[in-house]
mmCIF file of C-alpha atoms and ligand atoms in Angstrom:
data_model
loop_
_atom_site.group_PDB
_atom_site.id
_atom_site.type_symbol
_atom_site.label_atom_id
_atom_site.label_comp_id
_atom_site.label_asym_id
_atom_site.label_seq_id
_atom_site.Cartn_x
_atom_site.Cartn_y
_atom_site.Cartn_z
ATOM 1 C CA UNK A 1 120.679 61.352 241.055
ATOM 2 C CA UNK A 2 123.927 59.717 240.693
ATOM 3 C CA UNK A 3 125.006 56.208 239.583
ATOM 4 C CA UNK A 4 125.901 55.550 243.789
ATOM 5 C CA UNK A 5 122.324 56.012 244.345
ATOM 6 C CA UNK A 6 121.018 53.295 242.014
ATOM 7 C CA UNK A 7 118.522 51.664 244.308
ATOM 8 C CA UNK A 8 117.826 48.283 242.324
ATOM 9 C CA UNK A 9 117.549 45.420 243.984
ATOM 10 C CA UNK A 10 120.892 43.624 244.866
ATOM 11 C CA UNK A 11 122.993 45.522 242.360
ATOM 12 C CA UNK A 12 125.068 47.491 245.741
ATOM 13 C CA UNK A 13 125.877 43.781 246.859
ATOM 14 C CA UNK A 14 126.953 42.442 243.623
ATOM 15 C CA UNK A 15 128.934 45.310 242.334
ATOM 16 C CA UNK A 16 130.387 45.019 245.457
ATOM 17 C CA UNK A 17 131.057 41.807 245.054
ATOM 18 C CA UNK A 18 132.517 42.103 241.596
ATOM 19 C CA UNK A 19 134.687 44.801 242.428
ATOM 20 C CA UNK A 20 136.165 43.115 244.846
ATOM 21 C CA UNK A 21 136.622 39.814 242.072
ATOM 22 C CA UNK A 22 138.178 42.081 239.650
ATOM 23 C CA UNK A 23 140.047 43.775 241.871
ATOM 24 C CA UNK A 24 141.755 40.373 242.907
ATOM 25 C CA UNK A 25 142.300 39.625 239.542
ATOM 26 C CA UNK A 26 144.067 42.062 238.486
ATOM 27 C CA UNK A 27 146.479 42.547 241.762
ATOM 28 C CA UNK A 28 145.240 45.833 242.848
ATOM 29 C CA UNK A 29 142.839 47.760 244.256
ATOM 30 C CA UNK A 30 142.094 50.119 241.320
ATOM 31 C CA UNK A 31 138.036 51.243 240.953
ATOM 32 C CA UNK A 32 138.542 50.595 237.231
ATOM 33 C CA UNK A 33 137.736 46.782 238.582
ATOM 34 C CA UNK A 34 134.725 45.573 236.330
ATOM 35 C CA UNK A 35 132.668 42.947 235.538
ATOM 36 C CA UNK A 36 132.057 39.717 237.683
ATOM 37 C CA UNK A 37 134.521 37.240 238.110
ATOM 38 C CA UNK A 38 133.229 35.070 235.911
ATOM 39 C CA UNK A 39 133.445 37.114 232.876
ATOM 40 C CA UNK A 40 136.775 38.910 233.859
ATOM 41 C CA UNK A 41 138.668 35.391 233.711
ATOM 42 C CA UNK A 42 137.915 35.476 229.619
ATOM 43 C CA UNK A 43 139.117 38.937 229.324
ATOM 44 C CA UNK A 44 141.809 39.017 226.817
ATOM 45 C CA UNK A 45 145.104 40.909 228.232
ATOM 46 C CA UNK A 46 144.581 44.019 226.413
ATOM 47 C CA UNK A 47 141.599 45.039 228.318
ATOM 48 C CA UNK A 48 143.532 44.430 231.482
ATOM 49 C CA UNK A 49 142.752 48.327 232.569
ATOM 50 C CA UNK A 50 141.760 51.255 230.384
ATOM 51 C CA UNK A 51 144.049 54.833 231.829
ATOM 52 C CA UNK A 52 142.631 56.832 228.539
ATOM 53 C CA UNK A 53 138.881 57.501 229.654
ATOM 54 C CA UNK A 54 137.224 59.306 229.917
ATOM 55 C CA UNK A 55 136.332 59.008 226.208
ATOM 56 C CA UNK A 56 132.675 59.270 224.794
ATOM 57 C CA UNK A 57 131.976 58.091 221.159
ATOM 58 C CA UNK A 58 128.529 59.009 219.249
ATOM 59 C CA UNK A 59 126.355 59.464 216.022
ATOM 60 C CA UNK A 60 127.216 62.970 214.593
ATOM 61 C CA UNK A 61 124.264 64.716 216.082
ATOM 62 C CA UNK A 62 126.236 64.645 219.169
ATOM 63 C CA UNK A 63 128.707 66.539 218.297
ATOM 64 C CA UNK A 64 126.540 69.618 218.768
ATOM 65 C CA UNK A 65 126.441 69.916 222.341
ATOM 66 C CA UNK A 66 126.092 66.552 223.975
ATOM 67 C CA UNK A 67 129.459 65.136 223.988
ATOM 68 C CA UNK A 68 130.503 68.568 225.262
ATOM 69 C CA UNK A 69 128.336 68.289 228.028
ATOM 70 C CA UNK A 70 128.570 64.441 228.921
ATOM 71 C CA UNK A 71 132.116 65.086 228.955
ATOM 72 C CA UNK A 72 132.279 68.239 231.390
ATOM 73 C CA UNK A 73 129.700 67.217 233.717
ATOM 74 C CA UNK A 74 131.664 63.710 233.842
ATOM 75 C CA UNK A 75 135.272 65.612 234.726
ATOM 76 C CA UNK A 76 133.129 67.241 237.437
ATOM 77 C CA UNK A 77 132.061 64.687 238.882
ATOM 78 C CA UNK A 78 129.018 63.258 237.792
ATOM 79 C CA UNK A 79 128.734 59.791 237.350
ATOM 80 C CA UNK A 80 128.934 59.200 233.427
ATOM 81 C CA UNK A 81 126.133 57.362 232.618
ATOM 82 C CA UNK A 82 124.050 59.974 234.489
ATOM 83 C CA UNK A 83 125.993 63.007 232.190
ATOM 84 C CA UNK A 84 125.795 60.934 229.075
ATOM 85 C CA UNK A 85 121.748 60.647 229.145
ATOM 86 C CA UNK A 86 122.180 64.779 230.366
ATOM 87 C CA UNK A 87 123.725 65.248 226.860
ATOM 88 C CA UNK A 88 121.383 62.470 224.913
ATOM 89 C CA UNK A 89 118.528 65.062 226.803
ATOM 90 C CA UNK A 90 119.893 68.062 224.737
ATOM 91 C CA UNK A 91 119.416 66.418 221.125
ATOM 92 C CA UNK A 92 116.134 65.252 222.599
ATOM 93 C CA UNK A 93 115.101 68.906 223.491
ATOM 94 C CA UNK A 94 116.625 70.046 219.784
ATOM 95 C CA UNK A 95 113.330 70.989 218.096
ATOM 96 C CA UNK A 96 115.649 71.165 214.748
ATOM 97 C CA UNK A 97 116.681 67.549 214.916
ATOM 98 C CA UNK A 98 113.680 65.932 213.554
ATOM 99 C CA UNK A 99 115.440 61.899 214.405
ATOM 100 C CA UNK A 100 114.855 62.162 218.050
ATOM 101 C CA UNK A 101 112.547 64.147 221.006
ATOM 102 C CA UNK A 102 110.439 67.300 220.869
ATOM 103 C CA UNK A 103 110.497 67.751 216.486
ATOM 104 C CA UNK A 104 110.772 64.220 215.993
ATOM 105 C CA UNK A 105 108.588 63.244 212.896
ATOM 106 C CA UNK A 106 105.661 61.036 213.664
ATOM 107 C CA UNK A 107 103.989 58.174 213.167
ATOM 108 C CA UNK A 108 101.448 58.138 210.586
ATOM 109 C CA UNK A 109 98.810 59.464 212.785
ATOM 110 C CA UNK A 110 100.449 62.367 213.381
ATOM 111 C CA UNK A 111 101.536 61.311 216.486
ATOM 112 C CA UNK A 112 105.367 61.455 217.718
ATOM 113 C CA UNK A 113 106.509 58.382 219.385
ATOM 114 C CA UNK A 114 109.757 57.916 220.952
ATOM 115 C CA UNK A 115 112.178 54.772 221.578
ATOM 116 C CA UNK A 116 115.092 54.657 224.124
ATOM 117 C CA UNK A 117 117.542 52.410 226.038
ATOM 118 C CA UNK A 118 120.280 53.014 228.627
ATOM 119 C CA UNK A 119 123.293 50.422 229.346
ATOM 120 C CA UNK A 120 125.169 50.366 232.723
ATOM 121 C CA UNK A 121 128.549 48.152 232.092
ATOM 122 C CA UNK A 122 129.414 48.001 236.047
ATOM 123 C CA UNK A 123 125.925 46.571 236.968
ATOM 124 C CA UNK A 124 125.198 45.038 233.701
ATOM 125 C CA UNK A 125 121.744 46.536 233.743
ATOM 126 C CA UNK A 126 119.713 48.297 231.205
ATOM 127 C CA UNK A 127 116.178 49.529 231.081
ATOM 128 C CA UNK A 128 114.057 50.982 227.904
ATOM 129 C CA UNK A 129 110.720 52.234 226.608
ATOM 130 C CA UNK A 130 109.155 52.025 223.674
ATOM 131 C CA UNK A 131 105.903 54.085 221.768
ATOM 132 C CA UNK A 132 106.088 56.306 224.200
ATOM 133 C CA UNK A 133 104.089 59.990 223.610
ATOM 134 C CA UNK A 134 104.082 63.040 224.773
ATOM 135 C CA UNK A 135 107.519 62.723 227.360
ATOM 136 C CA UNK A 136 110.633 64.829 225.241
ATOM 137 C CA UNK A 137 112.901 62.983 227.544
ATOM 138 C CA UNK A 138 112.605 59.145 226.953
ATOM 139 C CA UNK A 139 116.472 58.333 227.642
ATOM 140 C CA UNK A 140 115.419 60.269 231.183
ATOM 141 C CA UNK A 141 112.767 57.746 231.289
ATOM 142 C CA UNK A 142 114.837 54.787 229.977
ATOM 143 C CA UNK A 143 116.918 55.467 232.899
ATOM 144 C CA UNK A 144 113.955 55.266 235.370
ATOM 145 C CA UNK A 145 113.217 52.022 233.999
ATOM 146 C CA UNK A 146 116.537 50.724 234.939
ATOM 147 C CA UNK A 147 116.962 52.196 238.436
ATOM 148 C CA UNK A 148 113.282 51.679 239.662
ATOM 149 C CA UNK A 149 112.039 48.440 238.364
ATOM 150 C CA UNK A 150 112.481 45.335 238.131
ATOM 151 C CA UNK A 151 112.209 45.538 234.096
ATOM 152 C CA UNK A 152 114.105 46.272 230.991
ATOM 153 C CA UNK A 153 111.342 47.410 228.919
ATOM 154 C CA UNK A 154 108.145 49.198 229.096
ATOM 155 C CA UNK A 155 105.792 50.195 225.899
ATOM 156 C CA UNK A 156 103.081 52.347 224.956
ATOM 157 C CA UNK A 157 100.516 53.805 228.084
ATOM 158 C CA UNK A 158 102.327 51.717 230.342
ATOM 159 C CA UNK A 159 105.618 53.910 229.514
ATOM 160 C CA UNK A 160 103.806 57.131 229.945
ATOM 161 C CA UNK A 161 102.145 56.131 232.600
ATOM 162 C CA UNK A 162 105.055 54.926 234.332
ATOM 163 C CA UNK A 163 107.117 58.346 232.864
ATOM 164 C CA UNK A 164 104.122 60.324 234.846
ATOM 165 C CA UNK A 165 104.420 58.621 237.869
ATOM 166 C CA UNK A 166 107.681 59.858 238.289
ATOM 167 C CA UNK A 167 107.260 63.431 237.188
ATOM 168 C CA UNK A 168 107.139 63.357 233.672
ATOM 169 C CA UNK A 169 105.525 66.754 232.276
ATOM 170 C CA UNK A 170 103.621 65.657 228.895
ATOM 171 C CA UNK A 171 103.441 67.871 226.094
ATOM 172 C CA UNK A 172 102.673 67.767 222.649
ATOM 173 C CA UNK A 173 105.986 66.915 220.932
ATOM 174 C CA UNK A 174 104.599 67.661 217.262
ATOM 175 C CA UNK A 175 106.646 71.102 216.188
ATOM 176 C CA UNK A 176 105.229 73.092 213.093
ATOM 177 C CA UNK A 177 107.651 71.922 210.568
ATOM 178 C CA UNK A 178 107.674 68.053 211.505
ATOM 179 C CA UNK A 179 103.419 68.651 210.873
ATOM 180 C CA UNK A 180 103.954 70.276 207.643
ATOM 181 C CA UNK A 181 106.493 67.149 206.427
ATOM 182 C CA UNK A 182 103.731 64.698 207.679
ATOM 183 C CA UNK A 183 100.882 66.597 205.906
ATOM 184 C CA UNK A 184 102.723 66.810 202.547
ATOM 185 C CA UNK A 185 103.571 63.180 203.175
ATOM 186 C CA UNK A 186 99.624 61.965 203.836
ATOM 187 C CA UNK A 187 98.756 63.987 200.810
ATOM 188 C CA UNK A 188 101.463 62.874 198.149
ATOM 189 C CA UNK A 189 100.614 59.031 199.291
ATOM 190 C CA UNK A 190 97.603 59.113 196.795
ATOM 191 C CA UNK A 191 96.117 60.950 193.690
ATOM 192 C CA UNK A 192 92.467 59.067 194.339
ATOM 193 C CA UNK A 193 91.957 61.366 198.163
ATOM 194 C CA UNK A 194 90.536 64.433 198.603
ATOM 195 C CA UNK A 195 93.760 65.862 199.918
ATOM 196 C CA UNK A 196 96.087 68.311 197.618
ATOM 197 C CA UNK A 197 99.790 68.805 198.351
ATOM 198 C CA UNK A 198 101.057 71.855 198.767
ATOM 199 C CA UNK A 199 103.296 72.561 195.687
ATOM 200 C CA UNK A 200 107.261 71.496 196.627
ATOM 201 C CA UNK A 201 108.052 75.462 196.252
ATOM 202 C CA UNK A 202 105.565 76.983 199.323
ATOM 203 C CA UNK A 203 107.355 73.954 201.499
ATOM 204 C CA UNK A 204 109.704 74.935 204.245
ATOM 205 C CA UNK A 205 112.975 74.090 203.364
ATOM 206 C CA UNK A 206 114.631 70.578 203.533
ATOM 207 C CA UNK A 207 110.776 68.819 204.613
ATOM 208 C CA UNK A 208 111.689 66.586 202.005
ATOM 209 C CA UNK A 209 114.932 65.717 202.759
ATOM 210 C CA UNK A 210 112.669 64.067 206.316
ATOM 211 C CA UNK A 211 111.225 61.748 204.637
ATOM 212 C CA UNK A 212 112.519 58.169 205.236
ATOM 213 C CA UNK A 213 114.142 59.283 207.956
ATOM 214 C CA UNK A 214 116.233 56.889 210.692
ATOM 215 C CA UNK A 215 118.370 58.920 212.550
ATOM 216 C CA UNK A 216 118.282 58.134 215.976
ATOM 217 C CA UNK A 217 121.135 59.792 218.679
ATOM 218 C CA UNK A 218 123.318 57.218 219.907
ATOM 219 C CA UNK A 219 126.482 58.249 223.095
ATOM 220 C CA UNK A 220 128.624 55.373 224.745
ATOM 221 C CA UNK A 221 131.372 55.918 226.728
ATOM 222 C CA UNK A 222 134.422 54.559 228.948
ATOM 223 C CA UNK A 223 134.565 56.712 232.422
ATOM 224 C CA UNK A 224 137.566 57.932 234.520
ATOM 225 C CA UNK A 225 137.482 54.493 236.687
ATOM 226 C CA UNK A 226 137.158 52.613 232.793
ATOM 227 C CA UNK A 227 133.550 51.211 233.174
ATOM 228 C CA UNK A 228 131.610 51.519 230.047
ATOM 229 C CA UNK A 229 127.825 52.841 229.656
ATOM 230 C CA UNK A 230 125.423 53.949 226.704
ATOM 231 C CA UNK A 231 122.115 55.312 225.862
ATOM 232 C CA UNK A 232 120.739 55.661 222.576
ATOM 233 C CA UNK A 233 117.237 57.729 221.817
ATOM 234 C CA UNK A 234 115.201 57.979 218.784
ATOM 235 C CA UNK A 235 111.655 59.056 216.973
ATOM 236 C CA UNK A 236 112.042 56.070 215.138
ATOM 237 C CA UNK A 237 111.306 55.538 211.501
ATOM 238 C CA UNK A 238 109.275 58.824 209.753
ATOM 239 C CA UNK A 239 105.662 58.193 209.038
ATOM 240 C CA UNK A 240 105.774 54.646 210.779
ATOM 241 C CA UNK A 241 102.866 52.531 211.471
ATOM 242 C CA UNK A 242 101.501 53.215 215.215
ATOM 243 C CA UNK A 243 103.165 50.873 217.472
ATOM 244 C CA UNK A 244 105.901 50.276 215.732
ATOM 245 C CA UNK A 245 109.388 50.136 217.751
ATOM 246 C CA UNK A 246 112.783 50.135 216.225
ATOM 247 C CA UNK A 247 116.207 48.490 217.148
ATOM 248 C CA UNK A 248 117.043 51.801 219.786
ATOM 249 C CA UNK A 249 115.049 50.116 222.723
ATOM 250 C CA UNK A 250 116.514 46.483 221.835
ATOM 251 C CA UNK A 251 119.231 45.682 224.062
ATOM 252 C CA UNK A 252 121.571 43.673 221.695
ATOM 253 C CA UNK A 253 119.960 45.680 218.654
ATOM 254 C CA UNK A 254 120.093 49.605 219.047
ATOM 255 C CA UNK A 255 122.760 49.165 222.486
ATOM 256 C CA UNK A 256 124.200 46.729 223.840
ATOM 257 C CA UNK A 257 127.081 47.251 226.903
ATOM 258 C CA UNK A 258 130.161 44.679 228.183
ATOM 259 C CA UNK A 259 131.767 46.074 231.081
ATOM 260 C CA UNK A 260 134.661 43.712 230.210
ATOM 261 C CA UNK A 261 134.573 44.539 226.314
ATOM 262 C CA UNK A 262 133.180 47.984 225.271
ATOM 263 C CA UNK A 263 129.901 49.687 224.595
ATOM 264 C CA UNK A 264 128.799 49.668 221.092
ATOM 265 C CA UNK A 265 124.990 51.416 219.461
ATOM 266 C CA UNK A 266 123.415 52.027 216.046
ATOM 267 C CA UNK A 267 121.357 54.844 213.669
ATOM 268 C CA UNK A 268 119.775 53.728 210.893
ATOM 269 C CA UNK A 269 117.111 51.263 209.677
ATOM 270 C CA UNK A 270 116.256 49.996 212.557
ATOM 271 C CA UNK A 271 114.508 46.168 211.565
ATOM 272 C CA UNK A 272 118.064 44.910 209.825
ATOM 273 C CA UNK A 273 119.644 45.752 213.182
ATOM 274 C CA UNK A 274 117.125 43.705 215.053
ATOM 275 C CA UNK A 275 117.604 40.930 212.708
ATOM 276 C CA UNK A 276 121.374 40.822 213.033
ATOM 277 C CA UNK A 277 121.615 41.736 216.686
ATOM 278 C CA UNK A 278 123.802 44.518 215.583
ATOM 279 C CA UNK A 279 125.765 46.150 218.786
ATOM 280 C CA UNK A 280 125.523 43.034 220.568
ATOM 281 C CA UNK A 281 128.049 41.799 217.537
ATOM 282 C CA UNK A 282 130.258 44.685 217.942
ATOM 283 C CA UNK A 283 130.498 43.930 221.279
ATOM 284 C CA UNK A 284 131.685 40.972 221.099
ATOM 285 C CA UNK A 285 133.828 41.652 218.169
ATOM 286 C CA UNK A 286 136.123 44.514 220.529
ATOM 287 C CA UNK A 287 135.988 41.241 223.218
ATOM 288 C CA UNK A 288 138.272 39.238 220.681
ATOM 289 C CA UNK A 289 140.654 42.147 220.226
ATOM 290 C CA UNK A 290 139.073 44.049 217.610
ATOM 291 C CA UNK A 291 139.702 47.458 216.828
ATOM 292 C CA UNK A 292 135.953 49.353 216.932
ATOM 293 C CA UNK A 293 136.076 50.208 213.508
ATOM 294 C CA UNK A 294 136.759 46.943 212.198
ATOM 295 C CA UNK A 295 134.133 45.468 214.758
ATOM 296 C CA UNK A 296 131.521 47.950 213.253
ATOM 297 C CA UNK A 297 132.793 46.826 209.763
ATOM 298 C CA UNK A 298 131.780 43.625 210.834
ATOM 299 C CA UNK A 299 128.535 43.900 211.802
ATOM 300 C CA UNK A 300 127.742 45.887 208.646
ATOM 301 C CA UNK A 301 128.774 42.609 206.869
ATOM 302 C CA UNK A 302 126.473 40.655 208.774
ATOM 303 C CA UNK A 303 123.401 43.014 207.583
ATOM 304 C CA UNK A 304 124.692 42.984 204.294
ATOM 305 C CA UNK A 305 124.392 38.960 204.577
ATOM 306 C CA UNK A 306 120.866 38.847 205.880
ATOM 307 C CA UNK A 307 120.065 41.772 203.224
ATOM 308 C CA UNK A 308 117.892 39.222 200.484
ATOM 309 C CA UNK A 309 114.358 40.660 200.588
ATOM 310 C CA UNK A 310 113.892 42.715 197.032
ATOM 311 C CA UNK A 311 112.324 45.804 199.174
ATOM 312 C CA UNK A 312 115.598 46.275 200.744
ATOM 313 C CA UNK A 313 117.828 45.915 197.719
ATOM 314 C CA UNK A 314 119.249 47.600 194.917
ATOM 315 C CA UNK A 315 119.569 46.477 191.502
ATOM 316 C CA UNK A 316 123.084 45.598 192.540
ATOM 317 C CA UNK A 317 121.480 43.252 195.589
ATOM 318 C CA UNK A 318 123.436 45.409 198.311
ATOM 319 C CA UNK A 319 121.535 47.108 200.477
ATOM 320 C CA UNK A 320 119.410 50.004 200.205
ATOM 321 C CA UNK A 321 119.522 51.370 203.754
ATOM 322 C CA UNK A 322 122.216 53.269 205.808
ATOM 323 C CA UNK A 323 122.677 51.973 208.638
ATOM 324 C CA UNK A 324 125.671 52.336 211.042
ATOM 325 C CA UNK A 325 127.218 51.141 214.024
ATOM 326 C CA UNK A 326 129.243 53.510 216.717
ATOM 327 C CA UNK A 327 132.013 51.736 219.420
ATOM 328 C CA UNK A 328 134.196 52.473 222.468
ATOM 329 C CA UNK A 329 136.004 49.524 223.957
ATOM 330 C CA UNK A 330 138.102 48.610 227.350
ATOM 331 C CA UNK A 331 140.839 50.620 226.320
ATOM 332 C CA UNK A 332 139.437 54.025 225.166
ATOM 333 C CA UNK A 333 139.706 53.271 221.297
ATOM 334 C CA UNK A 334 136.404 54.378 219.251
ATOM 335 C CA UNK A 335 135.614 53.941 215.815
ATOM 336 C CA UNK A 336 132.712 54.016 213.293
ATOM 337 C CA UNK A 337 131.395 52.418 210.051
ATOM 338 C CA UNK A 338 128.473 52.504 207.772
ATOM 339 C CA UNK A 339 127.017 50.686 205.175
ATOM 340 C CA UNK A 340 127.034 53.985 202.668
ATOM 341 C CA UNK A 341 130.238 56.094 203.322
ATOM 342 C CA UNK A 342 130.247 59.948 203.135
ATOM 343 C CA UNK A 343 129.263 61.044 206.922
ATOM 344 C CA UNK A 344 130.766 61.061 210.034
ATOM 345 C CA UNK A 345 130.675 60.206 213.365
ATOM 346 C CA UNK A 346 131.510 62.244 216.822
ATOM 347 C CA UNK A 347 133.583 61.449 220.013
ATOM 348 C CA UNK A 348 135.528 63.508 222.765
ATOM 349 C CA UNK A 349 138.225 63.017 224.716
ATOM 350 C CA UNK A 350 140.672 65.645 226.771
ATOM 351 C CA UNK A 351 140.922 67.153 223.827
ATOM 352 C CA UNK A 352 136.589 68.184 223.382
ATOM 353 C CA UNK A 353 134.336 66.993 221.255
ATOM 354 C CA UNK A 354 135.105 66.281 217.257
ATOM 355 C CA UNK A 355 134.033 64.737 214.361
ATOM 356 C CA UNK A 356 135.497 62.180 212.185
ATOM 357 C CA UNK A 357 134.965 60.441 209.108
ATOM 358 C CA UNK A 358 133.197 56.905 208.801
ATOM 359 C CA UNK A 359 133.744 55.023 206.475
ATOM 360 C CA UNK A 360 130.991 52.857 204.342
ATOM 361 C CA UNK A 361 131.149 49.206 203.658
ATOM 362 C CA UNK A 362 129.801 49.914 200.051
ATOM 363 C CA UNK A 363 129.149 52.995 197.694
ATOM 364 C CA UNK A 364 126.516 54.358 197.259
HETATM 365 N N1 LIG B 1 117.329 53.343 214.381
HETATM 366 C C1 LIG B 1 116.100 53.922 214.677
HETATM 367 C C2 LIG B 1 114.943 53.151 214.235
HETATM 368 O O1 LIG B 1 115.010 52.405 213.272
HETATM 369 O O2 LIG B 1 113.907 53.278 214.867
#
């Protein structure tokens, strides 16, 4: 299915519509037209066209093999929102990336549950789900949601009922070693149960290192004709309570997409990023001019600011979280930043896919 066969109500008319705005605005004909009218009056000169896409900009997990992919299937002629959830789909499938699809840890019950949103920048849709079980694919899904309903977001049975409906195969996403890190979790949470850990030695490697886990996979990107999309896809927090849904299906949290501005998403703890409307910031951050980095930067800020409750400080009152924010805008330009530094993030261009340092607002 390509992005010419979106079959939402309206949306052929008013991209149409817009194209044909844009396209009068800026004195030609180009398909890199975007946005409506409206909006493409306040558009500062520098986004006046974008000739660099297409460029794609992610969290490091994508680095792997789905910018690679988005990127190539893109050049060949697949619309890119369409080859960026193809690539999100290959982290989801990763049974070794425990943040995200089949191996994702669960919920406390045992039970994986998946978050994930899509963001199209020419129609200025986006659809999501949220607690959704058993379906590996949920940015597939997420991008159902967007092309055949009415809605943004669906939740829980009405997700994976909806997922089934349109040919969803479910399966049970729970892998061997994301069961053994939530068994040694249930049984370390008390001394007065009648469970007994296993002793740290007969653990698999690294099952520790998955607990308190965020990650999430986040891709944006800026296409050959410059219209920006994004999808971001996640298991959510490890362990969580049932039901509980993270900033990746919260348009303005997890994703949020300007056609006019850029495309920015997030990993990380998830409930600051609600609370700050995190991508949605960055967003309009690269709309005054900012580079992405320094519109990550300040988002982070804004987190740090809202950061008071003693649970999510350190002694020092910064926070205790990482969190961090990913960005393409208008004119191909990407950048990064977290609130700890020492990782990195991933983005491709002509030149393939690559990953480069981002930096941290404050040490760890
Ligand atoms: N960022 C993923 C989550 O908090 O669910």
């Amino acid at each position: 299915m390509s992005s010419d066969e979106i079959t939402r109500r309206g949306f052929l008319a008013t991209s149409a519509a817009a194209a044909a705005a844009a396209a009068a605005l800026s004195g030609s004909g180009s398909a890199a037209a975007s946005g409506t009218a409206v909006d493409a009056i306040a558009v500062p000169d520098i986004f006046v066209r974008s000739a660099a896409g297409p460029i794609l900009v992610g969290s490091q997990n994508t680095c792997k093999a789905a910018l690679g992919l988005a990127w190539e299937k893109h050049a060949a002629g697949m619309a890119l929102l369409d080859a960026i959830v193809l690539g999100i789909n290959t982290v989801e499938d990763d049974p070794t990336d425990h943040s995200v699809g089949l191996g994702g840890i669960p919920n406390e019950d045992g039970v994986v549950e998946l978050d994930a949103s899509v963001m199209d920048g020419p129609s200025g849709l986006s659809g999501a789900v949220a607690s959704i079980q058993n379906i590996r694919n949920p940015a597939s899904v997420a991008l159902r949601v967007m092309r055949y309903t009415d809605h943004c977001l669906l939740v829980g049975p009405g997700a994976l009922r909806f997922a089934k409906d349109h040919g969803f195969k479910e399966e049970n996403l729970l892998t061997d070693d994301a069961r053994e890190a939530w068994l040694y979790w249930k049984a370390t949470l008390s001394d007065k149960d009648d469970r007994f850990p296993k002793e740290v030695a007969q653990l698999s490697p690294d099952v520790k290192n998955w607990f308190g886990i965020t990650g999430t996979v986040n891709m944006g990107g800026l296409d050959k004709a410059g219209n920006l999309y994004g999808c971001t896809s996640t298991s959510g927090l490890a362990f969580k309570i049932p039901g509980r849904v993270g900033d990746s299906p919260i348009i303005g949290a997890g994703l949020y997409v300007d056609n006019d501005a850029g495309a920015a998403g997030s990993t990380g703890r998830g409930e600051a990023n609600i609370i700050t409307l995190g991508s949605g910031m960055v967003v309009e951050a690269l709309r005054r001019g900012a580079h992405p980095t320094d519109a990550c930067k300040e988002a982070l800020e804004r987190v740090v600011r809202f950061t008071r409750a003693k649970h999510l400080v350190r002694a020092d009152g910064k926070p205790d979280f990482q969190l961090k924010f990913y960005a393409v805008d208008k004119t191909g330009r990407t950048g990064s930043f977290g609130m700890f530094p020492g990782e990195q993030f991933a983005m491709c261009d002509a030149n393939g896919p690559r990953l480069q340092d981002c930096p941290g607002l404050i040490g760890k």
